[in-house]
Short mmCIF file of C-alpha atoms in Angstrom, two decimals:
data_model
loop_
_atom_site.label_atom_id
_atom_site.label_comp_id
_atom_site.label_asym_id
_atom_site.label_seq_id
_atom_site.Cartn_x
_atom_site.Cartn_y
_atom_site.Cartn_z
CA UNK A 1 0.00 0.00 0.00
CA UNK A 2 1.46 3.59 -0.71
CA UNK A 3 2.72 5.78 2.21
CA UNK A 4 -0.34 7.15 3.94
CA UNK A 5 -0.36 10.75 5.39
CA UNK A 6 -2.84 10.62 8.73
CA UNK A 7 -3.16 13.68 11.20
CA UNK A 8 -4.19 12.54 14.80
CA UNK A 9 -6.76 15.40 16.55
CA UNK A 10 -6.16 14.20 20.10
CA UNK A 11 -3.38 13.41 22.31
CA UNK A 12 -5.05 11.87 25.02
CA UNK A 13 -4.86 8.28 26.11
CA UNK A 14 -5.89 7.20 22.52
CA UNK A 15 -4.27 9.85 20.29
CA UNK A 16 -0.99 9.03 21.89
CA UNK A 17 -1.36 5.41 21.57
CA UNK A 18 -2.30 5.55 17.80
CA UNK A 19 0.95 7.75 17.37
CA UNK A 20 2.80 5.19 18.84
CA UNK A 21 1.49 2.11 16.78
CA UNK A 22 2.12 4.02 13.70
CA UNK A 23 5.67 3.05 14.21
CA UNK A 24 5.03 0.10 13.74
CA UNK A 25 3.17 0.45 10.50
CA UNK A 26 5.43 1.25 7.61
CA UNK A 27 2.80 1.78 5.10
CA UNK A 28 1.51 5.11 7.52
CA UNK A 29 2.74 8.52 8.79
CA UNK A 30 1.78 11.09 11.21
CA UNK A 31 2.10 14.38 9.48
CA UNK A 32 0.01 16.42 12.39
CA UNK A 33 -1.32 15.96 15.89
CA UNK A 34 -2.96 18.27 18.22
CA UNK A 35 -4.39 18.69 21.11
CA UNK A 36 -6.11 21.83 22.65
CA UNK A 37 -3.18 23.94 23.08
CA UNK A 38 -0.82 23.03 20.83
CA UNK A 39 -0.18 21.41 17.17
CA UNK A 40 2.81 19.98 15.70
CA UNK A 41 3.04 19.50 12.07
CA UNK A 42 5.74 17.82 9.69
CA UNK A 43 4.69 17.21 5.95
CA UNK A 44 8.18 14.58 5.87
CA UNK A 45 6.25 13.07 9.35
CA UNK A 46 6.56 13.39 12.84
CA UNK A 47 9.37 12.56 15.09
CA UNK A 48 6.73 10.29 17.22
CA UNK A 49 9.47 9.24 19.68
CA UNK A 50 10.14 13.10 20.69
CA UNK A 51 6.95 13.68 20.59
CA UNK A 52 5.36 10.86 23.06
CA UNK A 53 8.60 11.10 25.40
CA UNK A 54 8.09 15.08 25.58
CA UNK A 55 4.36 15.83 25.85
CA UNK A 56 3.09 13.79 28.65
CA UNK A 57 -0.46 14.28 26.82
CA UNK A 58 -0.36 18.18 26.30
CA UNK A 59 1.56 19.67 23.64
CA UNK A 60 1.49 23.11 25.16
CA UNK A 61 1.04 24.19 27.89
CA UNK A 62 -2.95 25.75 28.81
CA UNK A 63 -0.88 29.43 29.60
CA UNK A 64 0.73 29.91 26.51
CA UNK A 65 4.19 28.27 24.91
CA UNK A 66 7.59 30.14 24.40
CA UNK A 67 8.94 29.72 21.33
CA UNK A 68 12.53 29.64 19.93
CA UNK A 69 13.84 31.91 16.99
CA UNK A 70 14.88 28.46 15.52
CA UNK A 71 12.30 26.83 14.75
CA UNK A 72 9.65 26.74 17.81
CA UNK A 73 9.83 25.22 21.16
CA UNK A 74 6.37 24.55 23.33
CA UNK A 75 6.65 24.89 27.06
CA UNK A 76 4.58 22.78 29.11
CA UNK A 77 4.25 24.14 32.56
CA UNK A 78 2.15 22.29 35.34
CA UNK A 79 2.70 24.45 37.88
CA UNK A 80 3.35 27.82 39.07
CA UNK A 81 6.75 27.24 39.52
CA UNK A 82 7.37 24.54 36.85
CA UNK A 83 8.09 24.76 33.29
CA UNK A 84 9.72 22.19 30.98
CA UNK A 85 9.91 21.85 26.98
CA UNK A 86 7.10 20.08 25.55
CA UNK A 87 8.66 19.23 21.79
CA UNK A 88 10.85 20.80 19.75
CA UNK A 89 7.97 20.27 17.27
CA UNK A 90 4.93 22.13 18.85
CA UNK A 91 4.06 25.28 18.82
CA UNK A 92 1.08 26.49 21.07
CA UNK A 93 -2.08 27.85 19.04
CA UNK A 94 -6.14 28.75 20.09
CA UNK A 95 -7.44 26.97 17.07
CA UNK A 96 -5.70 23.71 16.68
CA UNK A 97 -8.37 21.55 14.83
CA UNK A 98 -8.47 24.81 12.47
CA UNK A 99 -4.53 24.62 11.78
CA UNK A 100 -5.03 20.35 10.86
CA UNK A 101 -7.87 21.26 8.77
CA UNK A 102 -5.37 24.07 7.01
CA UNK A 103 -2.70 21.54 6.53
CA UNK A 104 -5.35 19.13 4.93
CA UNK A 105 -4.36 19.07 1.16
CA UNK A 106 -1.16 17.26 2.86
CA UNK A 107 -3.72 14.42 4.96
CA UNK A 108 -4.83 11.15 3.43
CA UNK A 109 -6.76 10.46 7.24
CA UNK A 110 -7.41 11.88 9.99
CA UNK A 111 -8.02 10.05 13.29
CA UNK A 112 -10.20 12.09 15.41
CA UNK A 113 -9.32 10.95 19.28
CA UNK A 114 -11.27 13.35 21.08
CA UNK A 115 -13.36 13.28 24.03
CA UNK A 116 -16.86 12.68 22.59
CA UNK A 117 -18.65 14.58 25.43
CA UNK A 118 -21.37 16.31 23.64
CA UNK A 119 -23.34 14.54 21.23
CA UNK A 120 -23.00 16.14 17.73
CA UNK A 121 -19.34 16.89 19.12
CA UNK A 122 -17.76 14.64 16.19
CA UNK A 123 -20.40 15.56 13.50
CA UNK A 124 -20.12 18.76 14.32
CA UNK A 125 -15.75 18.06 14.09
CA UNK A 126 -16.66 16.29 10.54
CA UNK A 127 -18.92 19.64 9.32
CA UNK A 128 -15.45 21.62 9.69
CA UNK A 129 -13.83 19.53 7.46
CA UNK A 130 -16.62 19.34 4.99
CA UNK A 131 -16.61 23.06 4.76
CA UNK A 132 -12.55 23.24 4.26
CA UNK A 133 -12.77 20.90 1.25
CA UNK A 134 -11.32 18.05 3.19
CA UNK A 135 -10.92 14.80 0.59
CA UNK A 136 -10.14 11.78 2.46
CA UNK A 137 -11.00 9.97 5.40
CA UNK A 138 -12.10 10.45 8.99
CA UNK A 139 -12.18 7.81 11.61
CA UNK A 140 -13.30 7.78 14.84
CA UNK A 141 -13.74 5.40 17.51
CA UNK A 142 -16.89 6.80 19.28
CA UNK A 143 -19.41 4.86 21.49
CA UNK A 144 -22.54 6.75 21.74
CA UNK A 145 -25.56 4.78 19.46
CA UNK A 146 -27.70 8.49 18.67
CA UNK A 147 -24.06 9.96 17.15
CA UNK A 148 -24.54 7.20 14.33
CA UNK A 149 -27.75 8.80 12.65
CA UNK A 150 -26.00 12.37 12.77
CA UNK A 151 -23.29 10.93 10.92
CA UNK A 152 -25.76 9.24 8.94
CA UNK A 153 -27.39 12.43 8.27
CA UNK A 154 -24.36 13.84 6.41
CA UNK A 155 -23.65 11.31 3.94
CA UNK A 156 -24.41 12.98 1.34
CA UNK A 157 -22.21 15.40 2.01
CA UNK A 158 -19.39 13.17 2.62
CA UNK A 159 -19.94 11.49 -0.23
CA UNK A 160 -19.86 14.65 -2.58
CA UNK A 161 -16.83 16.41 -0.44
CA UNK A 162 -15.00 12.77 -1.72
CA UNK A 163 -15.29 11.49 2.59
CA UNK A 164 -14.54 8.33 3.71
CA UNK A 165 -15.80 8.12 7.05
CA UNK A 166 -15.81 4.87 9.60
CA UNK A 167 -17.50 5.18 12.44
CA UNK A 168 -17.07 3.64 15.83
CA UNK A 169 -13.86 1.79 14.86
CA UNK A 170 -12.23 1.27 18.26
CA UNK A 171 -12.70 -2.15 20.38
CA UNK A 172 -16.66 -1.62 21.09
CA UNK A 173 -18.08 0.02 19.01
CA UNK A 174 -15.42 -1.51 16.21
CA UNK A 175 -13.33 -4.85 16.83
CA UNK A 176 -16.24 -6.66 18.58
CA UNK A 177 -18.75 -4.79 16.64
CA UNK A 178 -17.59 -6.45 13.26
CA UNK A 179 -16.82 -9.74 15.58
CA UNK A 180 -20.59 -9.88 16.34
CA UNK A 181 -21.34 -9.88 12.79
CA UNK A 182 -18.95 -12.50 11.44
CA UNK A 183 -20.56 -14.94 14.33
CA UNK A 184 -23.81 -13.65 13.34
CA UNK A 185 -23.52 -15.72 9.81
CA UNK A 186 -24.17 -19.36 11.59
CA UNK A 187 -27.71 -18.10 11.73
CA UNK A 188 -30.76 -16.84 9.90
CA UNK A 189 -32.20 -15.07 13.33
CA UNK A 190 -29.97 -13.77 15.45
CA UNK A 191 -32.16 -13.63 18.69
CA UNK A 192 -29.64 -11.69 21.03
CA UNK A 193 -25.73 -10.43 20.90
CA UNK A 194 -23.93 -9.45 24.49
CA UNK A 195 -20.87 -7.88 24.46
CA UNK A 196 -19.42 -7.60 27.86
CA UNK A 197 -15.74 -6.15 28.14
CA UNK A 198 -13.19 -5.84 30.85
CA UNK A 199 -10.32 -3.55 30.50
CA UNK A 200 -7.59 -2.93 33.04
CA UNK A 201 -5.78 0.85 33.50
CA UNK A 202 -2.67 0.91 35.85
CA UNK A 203 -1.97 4.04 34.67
CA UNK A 204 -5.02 5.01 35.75
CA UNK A 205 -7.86 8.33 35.66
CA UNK A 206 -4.47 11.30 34.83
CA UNK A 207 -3.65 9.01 31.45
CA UNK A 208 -6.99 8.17 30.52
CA UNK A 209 -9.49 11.87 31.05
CA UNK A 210 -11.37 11.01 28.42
CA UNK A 211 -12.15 7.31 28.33
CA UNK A 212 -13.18 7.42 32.17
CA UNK A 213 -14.85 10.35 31.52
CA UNK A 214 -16.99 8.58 28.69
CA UNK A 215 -17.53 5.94 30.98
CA UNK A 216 -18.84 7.63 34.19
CA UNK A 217 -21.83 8.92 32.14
CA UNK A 218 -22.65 5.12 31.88
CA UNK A 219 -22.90 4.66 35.24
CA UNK A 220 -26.49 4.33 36.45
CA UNK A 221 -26.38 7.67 38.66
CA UNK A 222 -24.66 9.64 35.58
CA UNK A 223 -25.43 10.82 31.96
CA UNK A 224 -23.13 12.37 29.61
CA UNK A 225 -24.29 16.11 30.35
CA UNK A 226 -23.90 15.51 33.66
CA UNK A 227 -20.26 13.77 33.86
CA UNK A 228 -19.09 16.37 30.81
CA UNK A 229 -19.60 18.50 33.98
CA UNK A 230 -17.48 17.01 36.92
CA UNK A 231 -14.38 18.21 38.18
CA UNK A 232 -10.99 15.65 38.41
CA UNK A 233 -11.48 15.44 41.76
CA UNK A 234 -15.21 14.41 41.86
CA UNK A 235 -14.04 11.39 39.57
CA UNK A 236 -11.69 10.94 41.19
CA UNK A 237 -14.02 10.16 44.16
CA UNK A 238 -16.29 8.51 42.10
CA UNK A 239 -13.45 6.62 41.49
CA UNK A 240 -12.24 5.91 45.19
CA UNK A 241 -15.92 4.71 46.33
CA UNK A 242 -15.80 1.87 43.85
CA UNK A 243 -12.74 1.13 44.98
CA UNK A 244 -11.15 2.00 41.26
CA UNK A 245 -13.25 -0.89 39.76
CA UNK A 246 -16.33 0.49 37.70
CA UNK A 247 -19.13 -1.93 36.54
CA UNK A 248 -21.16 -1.18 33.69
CA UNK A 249 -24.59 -2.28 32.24
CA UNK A 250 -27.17 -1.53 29.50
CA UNK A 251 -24.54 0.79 28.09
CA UNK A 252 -25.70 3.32 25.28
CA UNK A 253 -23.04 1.44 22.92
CA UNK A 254 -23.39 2.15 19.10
CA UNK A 255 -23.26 -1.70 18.59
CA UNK A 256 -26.88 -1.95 18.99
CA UNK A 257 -27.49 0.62 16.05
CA UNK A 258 -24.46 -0.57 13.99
CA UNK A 259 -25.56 -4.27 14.16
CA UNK A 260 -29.21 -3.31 13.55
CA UNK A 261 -28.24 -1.32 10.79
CA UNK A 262 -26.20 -3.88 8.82
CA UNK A 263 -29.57 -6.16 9.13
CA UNK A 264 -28.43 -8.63 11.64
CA UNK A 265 -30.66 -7.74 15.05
CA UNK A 266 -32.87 -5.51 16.31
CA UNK A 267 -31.02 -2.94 18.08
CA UNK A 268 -32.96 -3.57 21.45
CA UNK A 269 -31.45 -7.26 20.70
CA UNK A 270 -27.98 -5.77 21.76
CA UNK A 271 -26.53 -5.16 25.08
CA UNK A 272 -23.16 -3.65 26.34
CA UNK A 273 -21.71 -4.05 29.57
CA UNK A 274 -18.35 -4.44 31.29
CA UNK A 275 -15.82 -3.61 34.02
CA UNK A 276 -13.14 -1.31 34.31
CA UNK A 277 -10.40 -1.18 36.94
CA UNK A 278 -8.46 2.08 36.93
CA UNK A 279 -5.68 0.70 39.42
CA UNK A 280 -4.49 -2.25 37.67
CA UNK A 281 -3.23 -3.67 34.45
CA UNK A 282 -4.80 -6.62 34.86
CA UNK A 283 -8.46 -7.41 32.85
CA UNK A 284 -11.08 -7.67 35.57
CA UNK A 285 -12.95 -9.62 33.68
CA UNK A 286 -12.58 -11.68 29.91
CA UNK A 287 -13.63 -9.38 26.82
CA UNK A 288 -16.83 -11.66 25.28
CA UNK A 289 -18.87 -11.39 22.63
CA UNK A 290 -21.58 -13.91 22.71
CA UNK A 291 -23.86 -14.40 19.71
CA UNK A 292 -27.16 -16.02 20.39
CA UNK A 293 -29.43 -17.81 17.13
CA UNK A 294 -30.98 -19.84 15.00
CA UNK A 295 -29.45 -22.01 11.57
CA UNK A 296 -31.27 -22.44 8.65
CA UNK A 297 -31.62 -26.16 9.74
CA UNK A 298 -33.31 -24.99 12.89
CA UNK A 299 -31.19 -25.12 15.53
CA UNK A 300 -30.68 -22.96 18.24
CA UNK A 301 -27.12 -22.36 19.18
CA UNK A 302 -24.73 -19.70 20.43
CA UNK A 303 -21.30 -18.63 19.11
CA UNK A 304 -19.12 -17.01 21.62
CA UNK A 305 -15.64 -14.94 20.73
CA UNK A 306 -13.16 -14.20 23.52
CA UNK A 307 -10.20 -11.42 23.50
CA UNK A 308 -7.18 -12.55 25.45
CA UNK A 309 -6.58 -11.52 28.30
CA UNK A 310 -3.03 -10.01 27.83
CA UNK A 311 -4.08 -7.71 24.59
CA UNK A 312 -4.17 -4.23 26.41
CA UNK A 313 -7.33 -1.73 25.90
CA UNK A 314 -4.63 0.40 23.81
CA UNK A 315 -4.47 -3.40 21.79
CA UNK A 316 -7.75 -3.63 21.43
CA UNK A 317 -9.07 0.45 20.47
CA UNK A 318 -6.10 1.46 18.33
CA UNK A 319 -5.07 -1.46 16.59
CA UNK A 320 -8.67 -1.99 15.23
CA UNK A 321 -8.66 2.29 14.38
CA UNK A 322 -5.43 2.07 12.05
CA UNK A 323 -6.93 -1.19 10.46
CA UNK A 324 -10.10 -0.03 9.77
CA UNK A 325 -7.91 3.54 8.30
CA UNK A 326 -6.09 1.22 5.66
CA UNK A 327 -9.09 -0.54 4.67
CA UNK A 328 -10.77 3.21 4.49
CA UNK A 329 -8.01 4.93 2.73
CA UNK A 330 -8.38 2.10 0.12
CA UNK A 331 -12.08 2.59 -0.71
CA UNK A 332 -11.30 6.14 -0.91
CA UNK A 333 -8.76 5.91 -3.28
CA UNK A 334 -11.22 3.76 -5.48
CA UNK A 335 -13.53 6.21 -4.96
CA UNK A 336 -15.98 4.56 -2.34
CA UNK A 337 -17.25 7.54 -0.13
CA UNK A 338 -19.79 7.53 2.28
CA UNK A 339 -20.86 6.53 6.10
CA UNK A 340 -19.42 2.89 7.07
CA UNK A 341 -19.60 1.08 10.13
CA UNK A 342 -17.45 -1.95 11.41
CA UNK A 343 -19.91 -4.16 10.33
CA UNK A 344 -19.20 -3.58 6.57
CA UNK A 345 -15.45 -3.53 6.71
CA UNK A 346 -12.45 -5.65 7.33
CA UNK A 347 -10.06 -3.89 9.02
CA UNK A 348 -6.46 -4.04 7.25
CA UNK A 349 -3.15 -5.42 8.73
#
């Protein structure tokens, strides 16, 4: 496949981790990442290396960067009294999605890792790029099932601005997503599909805002307007009265819609569930998908697909997100433009 050119809006848990697995991928190369202070841009690619070992998740700092006569320096500072070079690449700016979307005659892809905290946040993130011109592909990994008819909603738009765009193309929505399907074809009715996940985060709530953040507003007690709202230290809290193990049920997962609309369940056939422990590397529980049905020759019979229990949530998010890229950036090279879920793509290797 010919070098691909991808721009990563996010440096979060996920945006970082996608930068990193792009070195592992010589067919791809970060040209631009951001975050909401600062942007770094190379059109010959990033120095990902510098970039992950300097940033610590913020390319600039949120007072401001100084900046060299040579070529720019950011300065993250996390205190009053603390200030340390970010990269040698980033510059600060007020309008970093803005400066991608300038740079995006240079972009085959563009990975938006961002923290989907307001419903039409991505559409709204894909309208920008519609407007510049963009021609290419977007991907996203989100979760919430009402984003996928917004998206929906501007196909025809994509598909005239030459836009590729995947949706939900992390672990769930995504990996188990498109799992679901393939164990879906043993059957002619699929009567129910359960995805239950467990993922493990040492690193914990600091490394991973966003994801937790998404999470909480699962939680029974929560909603997504209302968590969008909490401080760090109230989920932190949250955190500390489970103990740093969250459990999850009857989550608002876009599997449901995805699955329903590729024609293999009802959506209200679908449920999404798991467990995440924020103190410990360890899976609290085995990643499942479990498909239940009947065959053509009447039988009733369940197919079941596990995740080992080593592959990491990083593993399991990003490494589904660059496949389903390559498999994006070929349709829209042949010309293929449009809305597409994981249930209508193989992701590439």
């Amino acid at each position: 496949m010919d070098e691909t050119k991808i721009a990563v809006l996010g440096t979060g848990g996920i945006g970082r981790r996608t930068l990193e697995l792009t070195t592992h991928k010589s067919w791809v190369t970060p040209v631009a990442a951001c975050d909401r202070y600062g942007i770094a841009v190379d059109h010959d690619g990033l120095d990902v290396d510098e970039l992950l070992d300097a940033t610590e998740g913020n390319l600039a700092s949120e007072r401001g960067s100084q900046t060299s006569t040579d070529g720019g320096v950011a300065v993250k500072q996390s205190g009053p009294d603390r200030g340390v070079v970010a990269s040698e690449q980033a510059v600060s700016t007020e309008t970093p999605i803005e400066d991608v979307i300038a740079e995006s005659e240079a972009i085959d892809a563009v990975v938006l890792a961002l923290p989907n905290l307001e419903h039409d946040f991505i559409p709204r993130i894909a309208d920008r790029f519609v407007a510049a011109g963009f021609e290419g592909v977007l991907i996203d990994v989100l979760k919430r099932s009402r984003v996928i008819g917004m998206l929906d909603e501007r196909a025809d738009a994509f598909e005239s601005n030459g836009i590729t765009f995947v949706c939900g193309a992390g672990a769930t929505p995504g990996f188990l997503t498109g799992a679901a399907a393939l164990a879906a074809q043993s059957f002619v009715t699929v009567e129910s599909i359960d995805i239950w996940w467990g993922v493990g985060l040492k690193s914990g709530y600091a490394d991973n805002r966003g994801t937790v953040r998404e999470d909480i507003a699962h939680l029974e007690e929560y909603d997504i307007e209302t968590a969008r709202e909490l401080s760090d230290e109230e989920i932190e809290a949250i955190i500390d009265e489970h103990d740093g193990v969250l459990e999850f049920t009857d989550m608002e997962h876009a599997d449901d819609v995805l699955l329903e609309r590729a024609g293999i369940c009802d959506a209200e056939d679908v449920t999404v569930g798991g467990i995440l422990d924020v103190r410990s590397d360890e899976k609290p529980t085995t990643t499942t998908v479990t498909v239940t049905g009947t065959t053509f020759d009447g039988e009733q019979a369940t197919n079941t697909f596990e995740l080992g229990d080593a592959t990491s949530m990083a593993a399991n998010v990003n490494g589904p997100a660059v496949g389903y890229l390559k498999t994006a950036v070929q349709r829209n090279r042949n010309g293929i433009y449009g809305v597409f879920g994981p249930t209508e793509l193989l992701p590439g290797f």
